Amino acid sequence: MAVNRQLLLAHRPEDRVSIDHFDVAETPPPPVEDGSVLVRTRFLSVDPTNRVWMKDVPQYMPPVAIGEVMRSGGLGEVVESRLDNFAPGDLVFGMTGWQDYAVLKPGGALGLAKIPALPGIAPEKFLGICGPNGVTAWAGMIDVARVGEGDTVIVTAAAGSVGSAAGQIAKLKGARVIGIAGGPAKAAKLVDDFGFDAGIDYRADDFIDQLKAATPRGADVLFENVGGAIMEACIARLNPRGRVALCGMISIYNGGGSARHDWSVMLAKRLRVEGFNLIDCGPIWAQAVRDLSGWLATEQIRDEETIVDGLERAPEALNMLFDGTNIGKLLVRV
C-alpha cells in the first residue's frame, strides 16, 4: 500500500529551518473527490516565500498553521482523476505541499495546471524558468518596470532563478544589465553564462565602488530581490524617475536585517516603486509562459538548476536560498 509522507509544521523557526521544526507523518494517500485529482509529487519548488509562509505575520496568503502540511508548489503525476480533461499519467503543477501525495483541484492562489509537453523542454522547467520563477521575472521586467531599449538595469540576487531570468529578459528588450550576486564565481557566471553586462559581488570590500563603476550614468530600473543595505546602495544609483520592481526582501525573511529604508531618497528622485507578487500574475501567465518557453527552446535565454534529493531534505534545501549556495532554480526531487 502506498504511504504518504508529510512534513507538518510543528514549530515556527526564528532563524534557520531544520527538520526539527516539523513532524514527519505517514498516512495513506488522501481520497479523491469529484472535481479533483490525486497527484504523486515528483519535484517541489523551493522559494523564499516558503520561509515567509512559516511566519505568523500578516502576508499575502495565510501563514501555514501549526500541524498543517508545509505549503509549496510542486510538479506531480496524476495517479487518479475525477476531473474532466485530466487523466492518470498527466503531469501537473499545483500546491502539492511537502508530501508524497496531494489532492488538487482548479482554483485557489495558483490553481491546477497541466504541464505542456514541449520538445526539448524538461517538465521541471515549468517549476522554474517556464513557470512561477520565470513568470515572476517576466512580470517584474515587462509588466511592472516596462524595461526597454537603452535602459540600464540592476538586478539583485541575480544568480537565482528569478534574478537570472529577469536579467536575461531585460537584455532581450535591449537593456544594459548589471547583476549583483554573492561571491566572485557567481558574479562572473552572470556575465559568462547568463549574458549580463557586468556582475558584482556584494561581499567584496569595494562593492560600492564596483557598483558606481558599472553604472557611470546611473540606472533606470532596479529589479529588487534582497532589501536592506544592498537595496539602499542600488537605489542610490537610480536616476530621477527610475523604476523599482520590488520582487522580494530575502535579507529579512530569516529574522535578520531591517525592512526600514530612507524614503526621502525615493521622494527626491521621484522614483516609482511597485511591489508585485505571483498571485497577481494570472492575466499575464499564458503570454509569459509562451515567451519564456519560446526563448528557452531557441536558446535566447538559459537556466540552471540545483536539485536536492529527498523529501526530508526540503528544510535543508530551503536554507540554501539564504546561504547563497544554489545556482538558478532550487528543486527537491521527492
Short mmCIF file of C-alpha atoms in Angstrom, two decimals:
data_model
loop_
_atom_site.label_atom_id
_atom_site.label_comp_id
_atom_site.label_asym_id
_atom_site.label_seq_id
_atom_site.Cartn_x
_atom_site.Cartn_y
_atom_site.Cartn_z
CA MET A 1 0.00 0.00 0.00
CA ALA A 2 1.24 3.47 -0.88
CA VAL A 3 2.39 5.67 2.00
CA ASN A 4 2.06 9.44 2.06
CA ARG A 5 4.96 11.01 3.95
CA GLN A 6 4.07 14.52 5.13
CA LEU A 7 6.12 17.29 6.72
CA LEU A 8 3.79 19.04 9.17
CA LEU A 9 4.86 22.39 10.62
CA ALA A 10 5.38 21.80 14.36
CA HIS A 11 7.32 24.93 15.42
CA ARG A 12 7.84 28.31 13.77
CA PRO A 13 11.55 28.84 13.05
CA GLU A 14 13.12 32.08 14.26
CA ASP A 15 16.23 31.70 12.11
CA ARG A 16 17.40 28.72 10.07
CA VAL A 17 14.98 25.93 9.25
CA SER A 18 15.60 22.30 10.20
CA ILE A 19 13.71 19.03 10.10
CA ASP A 20 13.20 19.51 13.85
CA HIS A 21 10.65 22.22 13.06
CA PHE A 22 8.41 19.55 11.51
CA ASP A 23 6.58 16.41 12.49
CA VAL A 24 7.01 13.65 9.92
CA ALA A 25 3.74 11.78 9.44
CA GLU A 26 3.00 8.68 7.39
CA THR A 27 -0.60 8.26 6.25
CA PRO A 28 -2.45 6.61 3.36
CA PRO A 29 -2.87 8.81 0.27
CA PRO A 30 -5.93 11.05 0.67
CA PRO A 31 -9.23 10.09 -1.02
CA VAL A 32 -10.13 11.76 -4.31
CA GLU A 33 -13.36 13.73 -4.53
CA ASP A 34 -15.32 14.68 -7.62
CA GLY A 35 -13.68 17.61 -9.40
CA SER A 36 -10.17 16.78 -8.16
CA VAL A 37 -7.11 14.66 -8.92
CA LEU A 38 -4.71 12.66 -6.78
CA VAL A 39 -1.12 13.55 -7.62
CA ARG A 40 2.15 11.81 -6.79
CA THR A 41 4.68 14.58 -6.15
CA ARG A 42 7.86 14.42 -8.26
CA PHE A 43 9.51 17.80 -7.61
CA LEU A 44 9.00 20.54 -5.03
CA SER A 45 9.66 24.17 -5.84
CA VAL A 46 11.86 25.77 -3.16
CA ASP A 47 11.38 29.53 -2.94
CA PRO A 48 11.95 32.33 -0.40
CA THR A 49 8.20 32.58 0.07
CA ASN A 50 8.27 29.15 1.76
CA ARG A 51 10.11 30.83 4.62
CA VAL A 52 7.59 33.68 4.74
CA TRP A 53 4.68 31.23 4.98
CA MET A 54 6.21 29.76 8.17
CA LYS A 55 5.89 33.12 9.95
CA ASP A 56 2.77 34.09 11.88
CA VAL A 57 2.70 37.61 10.47
CA PRO A 58 0.37 39.43 8.06
CA GLN A 59 1.22 38.39 4.49
CA TYR A 60 -0.33 37.93 1.07
CA MET A 61 -1.53 34.40 1.96
CA PRO A 62 -2.46 32.98 5.38
CA PRO A 63 0.57 31.59 7.21
CA VAL A 64 0.88 27.83 7.40
CA ALA A 65 -0.85 26.74 10.60
CA ILE A 66 0.84 24.58 13.20
CA GLY A 67 0.02 20.98 12.32
CA GLU A 68 -0.55 21.68 8.63
CA VAL A 69 1.42 20.24 5.73
CA MET A 70 4.10 22.75 4.73
CA ARG A 71 2.82 24.71 1.73
CA SER A 72 4.75 24.51 -1.53
CA GLY A 73 4.26 24.49 -5.23
CA GLY A 74 5.16 21.24 -6.90
CA LEU A 75 5.13 19.14 -10.03
CA GLY A 76 3.38 15.81 -9.86
CA GLU A 77 1.92 12.95 -11.84
CA VAL A 78 -1.82 12.29 -11.77
CA VAL A 79 -2.48 8.80 -10.38
CA GLU A 80 -6.27 9.08 -10.07
CA SER A 81 -8.65 11.59 -11.61
CA ARG A 82 -12.23 12.62 -11.01
CA LEU A 83 -11.82 15.77 -13.07
CA ASP A 84 -12.65 16.22 -16.74
CA ASN A 85 -9.66 16.57 -19.08
CA PHE A 86 -7.21 15.14 -16.55
CA ALA A 87 -6.07 11.51 -16.75
CA PRO A 88 -3.59 9.25 -14.96
CA GLY A 89 -0.10 9.94 -16.25
CA ASP A 90 -0.69 13.67 -16.83
CA LEU A 91 1.98 15.91 -15.34
CA VAL A 92 0.56 18.88 -13.45
CA PHE A 93 1.58 21.89 -11.41
CA GLY A 94 -0.19 22.84 -8.19
CA MET A 95 0.20 23.45 -4.48
CA THR A 96 1.31 19.95 -3.59
CA GLY A 97 2.91 20.83 -0.27
CA TRP A 98 5.80 18.95 1.31
CA GLN A 99 4.32 15.47 0.91
CA ASP A 100 4.28 12.46 -1.43
CA TYR A 101 0.63 12.68 -2.45
CA ALA A 102 -1.78 15.60 -2.73
CA VAL A 103 -5.36 16.13 -3.86
CA LEU A 104 -5.52 19.09 -6.23
CA LYS A 105 -8.38 20.88 -7.92
CA PRO A 106 -8.74 24.02 -10.03
CA GLY A 107 -8.92 27.40 -8.33
CA GLY A 108 -7.09 28.92 -5.41
CA ALA A 109 -3.96 31.03 -5.44
CA LEU A 110 -2.03 29.03 -8.02
CA GLY A 111 -4.66 26.54 -9.14
CA LEU A 112 -4.03 23.34 -11.06
CA ALA A 113 -2.47 23.31 -14.50
CA LYS A 114 -1.19 20.69 -16.90
CA ILE A 115 2.49 20.76 -17.74
CA PRO A 116 2.74 21.15 -21.52
CA ALA A 117 4.81 18.62 -23.43
CA LEU A 118 7.22 20.75 -25.46
CA PRO A 119 10.13 19.23 -27.40
CA GLY A 120 13.45 19.80 -25.70
CA ILE A 121 11.97 21.29 -22.50
CA ALA A 122 12.04 19.06 -19.42
CA PRO A 123 8.85 19.09 -17.32
CA GLU A 124 10.64 20.51 -14.26
CA LYS A 125 11.41 23.68 -16.24
CA PHE A 126 7.76 24.57 -15.61
CA LEU A 127 8.60 24.94 -11.92
CA GLY A 128 11.33 27.42 -12.78
CA ILE A 129 12.19 29.33 -15.92
CA CYS A 130 8.91 28.41 -17.72
CA GLY A 131 6.83 28.51 -14.56
CA PRO A 132 6.44 30.61 -11.39
CA ASN A 133 10.00 31.95 -11.30
CA GLY A 134 10.16 32.86 -14.96
CA VAL A 135 6.68 34.36 -14.88
CA THR A 136 7.69 36.45 -11.85
CA ALA A 137 10.74 37.73 -13.73
CA TRP A 138 8.62 38.47 -16.83
CA ALA A 139 6.01 40.31 -14.77
CA GLY A 140 8.60 42.43 -12.96
CA MET A 141 10.61 43.41 -16.01
CA ILE A 142 7.89 43.78 -18.62
CA ASP A 143 4.65 44.50 -16.78
CA VAL A 144 5.96 46.46 -13.77
CA ALA A 145 9.27 48.06 -14.80
CA ARG A 146 8.43 48.28 -18.52
CA VAL A 147 12.06 47.82 -19.39
CA GLY A 148 13.08 48.98 -22.84
CA GLU A 149 15.83 49.75 -25.31
CA GLY A 150 18.65 51.80 -23.78
CA ASP A 151 17.68 51.28 -20.12
CA THR A 152 20.34 50.45 -17.56
CA VAL A 153 19.03 47.78 -15.20
CA ILE A 154 20.29 46.49 -11.86
CA VAL A 155 19.17 43.04 -10.67
CA THR A 156 19.85 41.86 -7.12
CA ALA A 157 20.08 38.16 -6.18
CA ALA A 158 20.85 37.84 -9.87
CA ALA A 159 22.22 34.29 -9.82
CA GLY A 160 18.94 32.87 -8.55
CA SER A 161 16.15 31.56 -10.74
CA VAL A 162 14.10 34.78 -10.75
CA GLY A 163 17.08 37.14 -10.94
CA SER A 164 18.89 35.33 -13.74
CA ALA A 165 15.68 35.19 -15.79
CA ALA A 166 14.91 38.87 -15.10
CA GLY A 167 18.33 39.97 -16.30
CA GLN A 168 18.12 37.92 -19.47
CA ILE A 169 14.65 39.27 -20.24
CA ALA A 170 15.98 42.82 -19.84
CA LYS A 171 18.81 42.01 -22.26
CA LEU A 172 16.31 40.71 -24.80
CA LYS A 173 14.48 44.03 -24.52
CA GLY A 174 17.64 45.98 -25.33
CA ALA A 175 18.77 47.00 -21.85
CA ARG A 176 22.24 47.08 -20.31
CA VAL A 177 22.14 44.79 -17.27
CA ILE A 178 24.21 44.75 -14.08
CA GLY A 179 23.72 41.78 -11.78
CA ILE A 180 24.57 41.52 -8.09
CA ALA A 181 25.30 38.15 -6.51
CA GLY A 182 27.26 36.63 -3.64
CA GLY A 183 30.84 35.63 -4.39
CA PRO A 184 33.21 36.19 -7.30
CA ALA A 185 32.27 32.92 -9.01
CA LYS A 186 28.60 33.84 -9.16
CA ALA A 187 29.39 37.39 -10.26
CA ALA A 188 31.49 36.00 -13.13
CA LYS A 189 28.80 33.49 -14.02
CA LEU A 190 26.29 36.30 -14.57
CA VAL A 191 28.45 37.59 -17.41
CA ASP A 192 29.89 34.37 -18.78
CA ASP A 193 26.76 32.19 -18.68
CA PHE A 194 23.76 34.50 -18.48
CA GLY A 195 24.99 37.31 -20.72
CA PHE A 196 24.83 40.19 -18.21
CA ASP A 197 26.98 43.21 -18.99
CA ALA A 198 28.52 43.23 -15.52
CA GLY A 199 28.46 41.04 -12.43
CA ILE A 200 29.24 42.42 -8.98
CA ASP A 201 30.00 40.53 -5.77
CA TYR A 202 28.13 42.25 -2.94
CA ARG A 203 30.54 40.66 -0.44
CA ALA A 204 33.56 42.44 -1.96
CA ASP A 205 35.13 45.19 0.12
CA ASP A 206 34.81 47.58 -2.80
CA PHE A 207 31.22 46.62 -3.68
CA ILE A 208 30.00 50.23 -3.73
CA ASP A 209 32.90 51.32 -5.93
CA GLN A 210 32.23 48.46 -8.34
CA LEU A 211 28.55 49.38 -8.50
CA LYS A 212 29.39 53.01 -9.26
CA ALA A 213 31.86 51.97 -11.96
CA ALA A 214 29.27 49.69 -13.57
CA THR A 215 26.65 52.47 -13.63
CA PRO A 216 28.59 55.59 -14.71
CA ARG A 217 25.35 57.20 -15.96
CA GLY A 218 23.20 55.82 -13.19
CA ALA A 219 20.47 53.22 -13.66
CA ASP A 220 16.86 53.38 -14.80
CA VAL A 221 15.45 50.15 -13.37
CA LEU A 222 16.06 48.15 -10.19
CA PHE A 223 14.70 44.61 -10.00
CA GLU A 224 14.90 44.11 -6.26
CA ASN A 225 15.00 40.72 -4.53
CA VAL A 226 17.07 41.39 -1.40
CA GLY A 227 16.24 44.56 0.54
CA GLY A 228 18.45 46.02 3.26
CA ALA A 229 21.80 47.65 2.59
CA ILE A 230 22.11 46.21 -0.92
CA MET A 231 18.79 47.76 -1.93
CA GLU A 232 19.84 51.11 -0.48
CA ALA A 233 23.10 51.06 -2.43
CA CYS A 234 21.22 50.32 -5.65
CA ILE A 235 18.60 52.99 -5.08
CA ALA A 236 21.43 55.48 -4.66
CA ARG A 237 22.44 54.70 -8.26
CA LEU A 238 18.97 55.18 -9.75
CA ASN A 239 18.32 58.17 -11.97
CA PRO A 240 15.40 60.55 -11.40
CA ARG A 241 12.10 58.90 -12.43
CA GLY A 242 13.69 55.46 -12.06
CA ARG A 243 11.52 52.39 -11.59
CA VAL A 244 11.80 49.79 -8.84
CA ALA A 245 10.15 46.39 -9.35
CA LEU A 246 10.02 45.16 -5.75
CA CYS A 247 10.00 41.38 -6.01
CA GLY A 248 11.45 40.20 -2.70
CA MET A 249 13.18 41.09 0.57
CA ILE A 250 15.12 37.92 1.21
CA SER A 251 17.53 39.62 3.63
CA ILE A 252 14.82 39.86 6.31
CA TYR A 253 12.94 36.58 5.86
CA ASN A 254 15.05 34.69 8.39
CA GLY A 255 14.59 37.40 11.01
CA GLY A 256 17.79 39.33 10.31
CA GLY A 257 18.33 42.69 8.64
CA SER A 258 15.95 45.60 8.52
CA ALA A 259 12.96 46.46 6.36
CA ARG A 260 13.40 50.20 7.03
CA HIS A 261 14.57 52.44 4.21
CA ASP A 262 15.20 56.13 3.72
CA TRP A 263 12.13 57.11 1.70
CA SER A 264 13.45 60.66 1.31
CA VAL A 265 15.80 59.41 -1.42
CA MET A 266 12.86 57.90 -3.29
CA LEU A 267 10.96 61.15 -2.90
CA ALA A 268 13.85 63.33 -4.07
CA LYS A 269 14.38 61.16 -7.16
CA ARG A 270 10.63 60.77 -7.82
CA LEU A 271 11.04 57.03 -8.09
CA ARG A 272 8.17 54.71 -8.93
CA VAL A 273 8.28 51.73 -6.56
CA GLU A 274 5.83 48.90 -7.16
CA GLY A 275 5.62 45.66 -5.25
CA PHE A 276 4.23 42.68 -7.09
CA ASN A 277 3.53 39.05 -6.42
CA LEU A 278 2.96 35.83 -8.30
CA ILE A 279 -0.66 35.60 -7.21
CA ASP A 280 -1.36 38.73 -9.30
CA CYS A 281 0.07 37.18 -12.47
CA GLY A 282 -2.97 35.26 -13.69
CA PRO A 283 -3.80 37.67 -16.54
CA ILE A 284 -0.27 37.58 -17.96
CA TRP A 285 0.60 33.95 -17.19
CA ALA A 286 -0.17 32.42 -20.59
CA GLN A 287 1.70 35.12 -22.54
CA ALA A 288 4.68 34.95 -20.20
CA VAL A 289 4.95 31.15 -20.48
CA ARG A 290 4.70 31.35 -24.28
CA ASP A 291 7.52 33.89 -24.39
CA LEU A 292 9.71 32.08 -21.89
CA SER A 293 9.33 28.62 -23.41
CA GLY A 294 9.98 30.07 -26.86
CA TRP A 295 13.11 31.88 -25.69
CA LEU A 296 14.34 28.77 -23.93
CA ALA A 297 13.69 26.49 -26.92
CA THR A 298 15.58 28.87 -29.24
CA GLU A 299 18.41 29.32 -26.70
CA GLN A 300 17.79 33.06 -26.35
CA ILE A 301 17.75 32.51 -22.59
CA ARG A 302 19.25 29.77 -20.45
CA ASP A 303 18.73 28.49 -16.97
CA GLU A 304 20.36 26.26 -14.41
CA GLU A 305 19.01 24.18 -11.57
CA THR A 306 20.18 22.96 -8.19
CA ILE A 307 18.41 19.71 -7.29
CA VAL A 308 18.35 18.23 -3.77
CA ASP A 309 17.18 14.63 -3.44
CA GLY A 310 14.75 13.54 -0.73
CA LEU A 311 11.56 14.96 0.78
CA GLU A 312 13.12 15.02 4.24
CA ARG A 313 15.81 17.39 2.93
CA ALA A 314 13.33 20.11 1.98
CA PRO A 315 14.14 22.20 5.11
CA GLU A 316 17.86 21.86 4.39
CA ALA A 317 17.27 22.91 0.79
CA LEU A 318 15.34 26.00 1.87
CA ASN A 319 18.36 27.21 3.85
CA MET A 320 20.44 27.11 0.67
CA LEU A 321 18.50 30.10 -0.67
CA PHE A 322 19.62 32.21 2.28
CA ASP A 323 23.16 30.85 2.31
CA GLY A 324 23.51 31.60 -1.39
CA THR A 325 24.74 28.08 -2.17
CA ASN A 326 22.34 27.33 -5.02
CA ILE A 327 22.59 28.37 -8.65
CA GLY A 328 19.38 29.04 -10.56
CA LYS A 329 16.17 27.21 -9.68
CA LEU A 330 16.23 25.19 -6.46
CA LEU A 331 14.22 21.97 -6.53
CA VAL A 332 13.68 19.00 -4.25
CA ARG A 333 13.30 15.70 -6.08
CA VAL A 334 10.82 13.79 -3.94
#
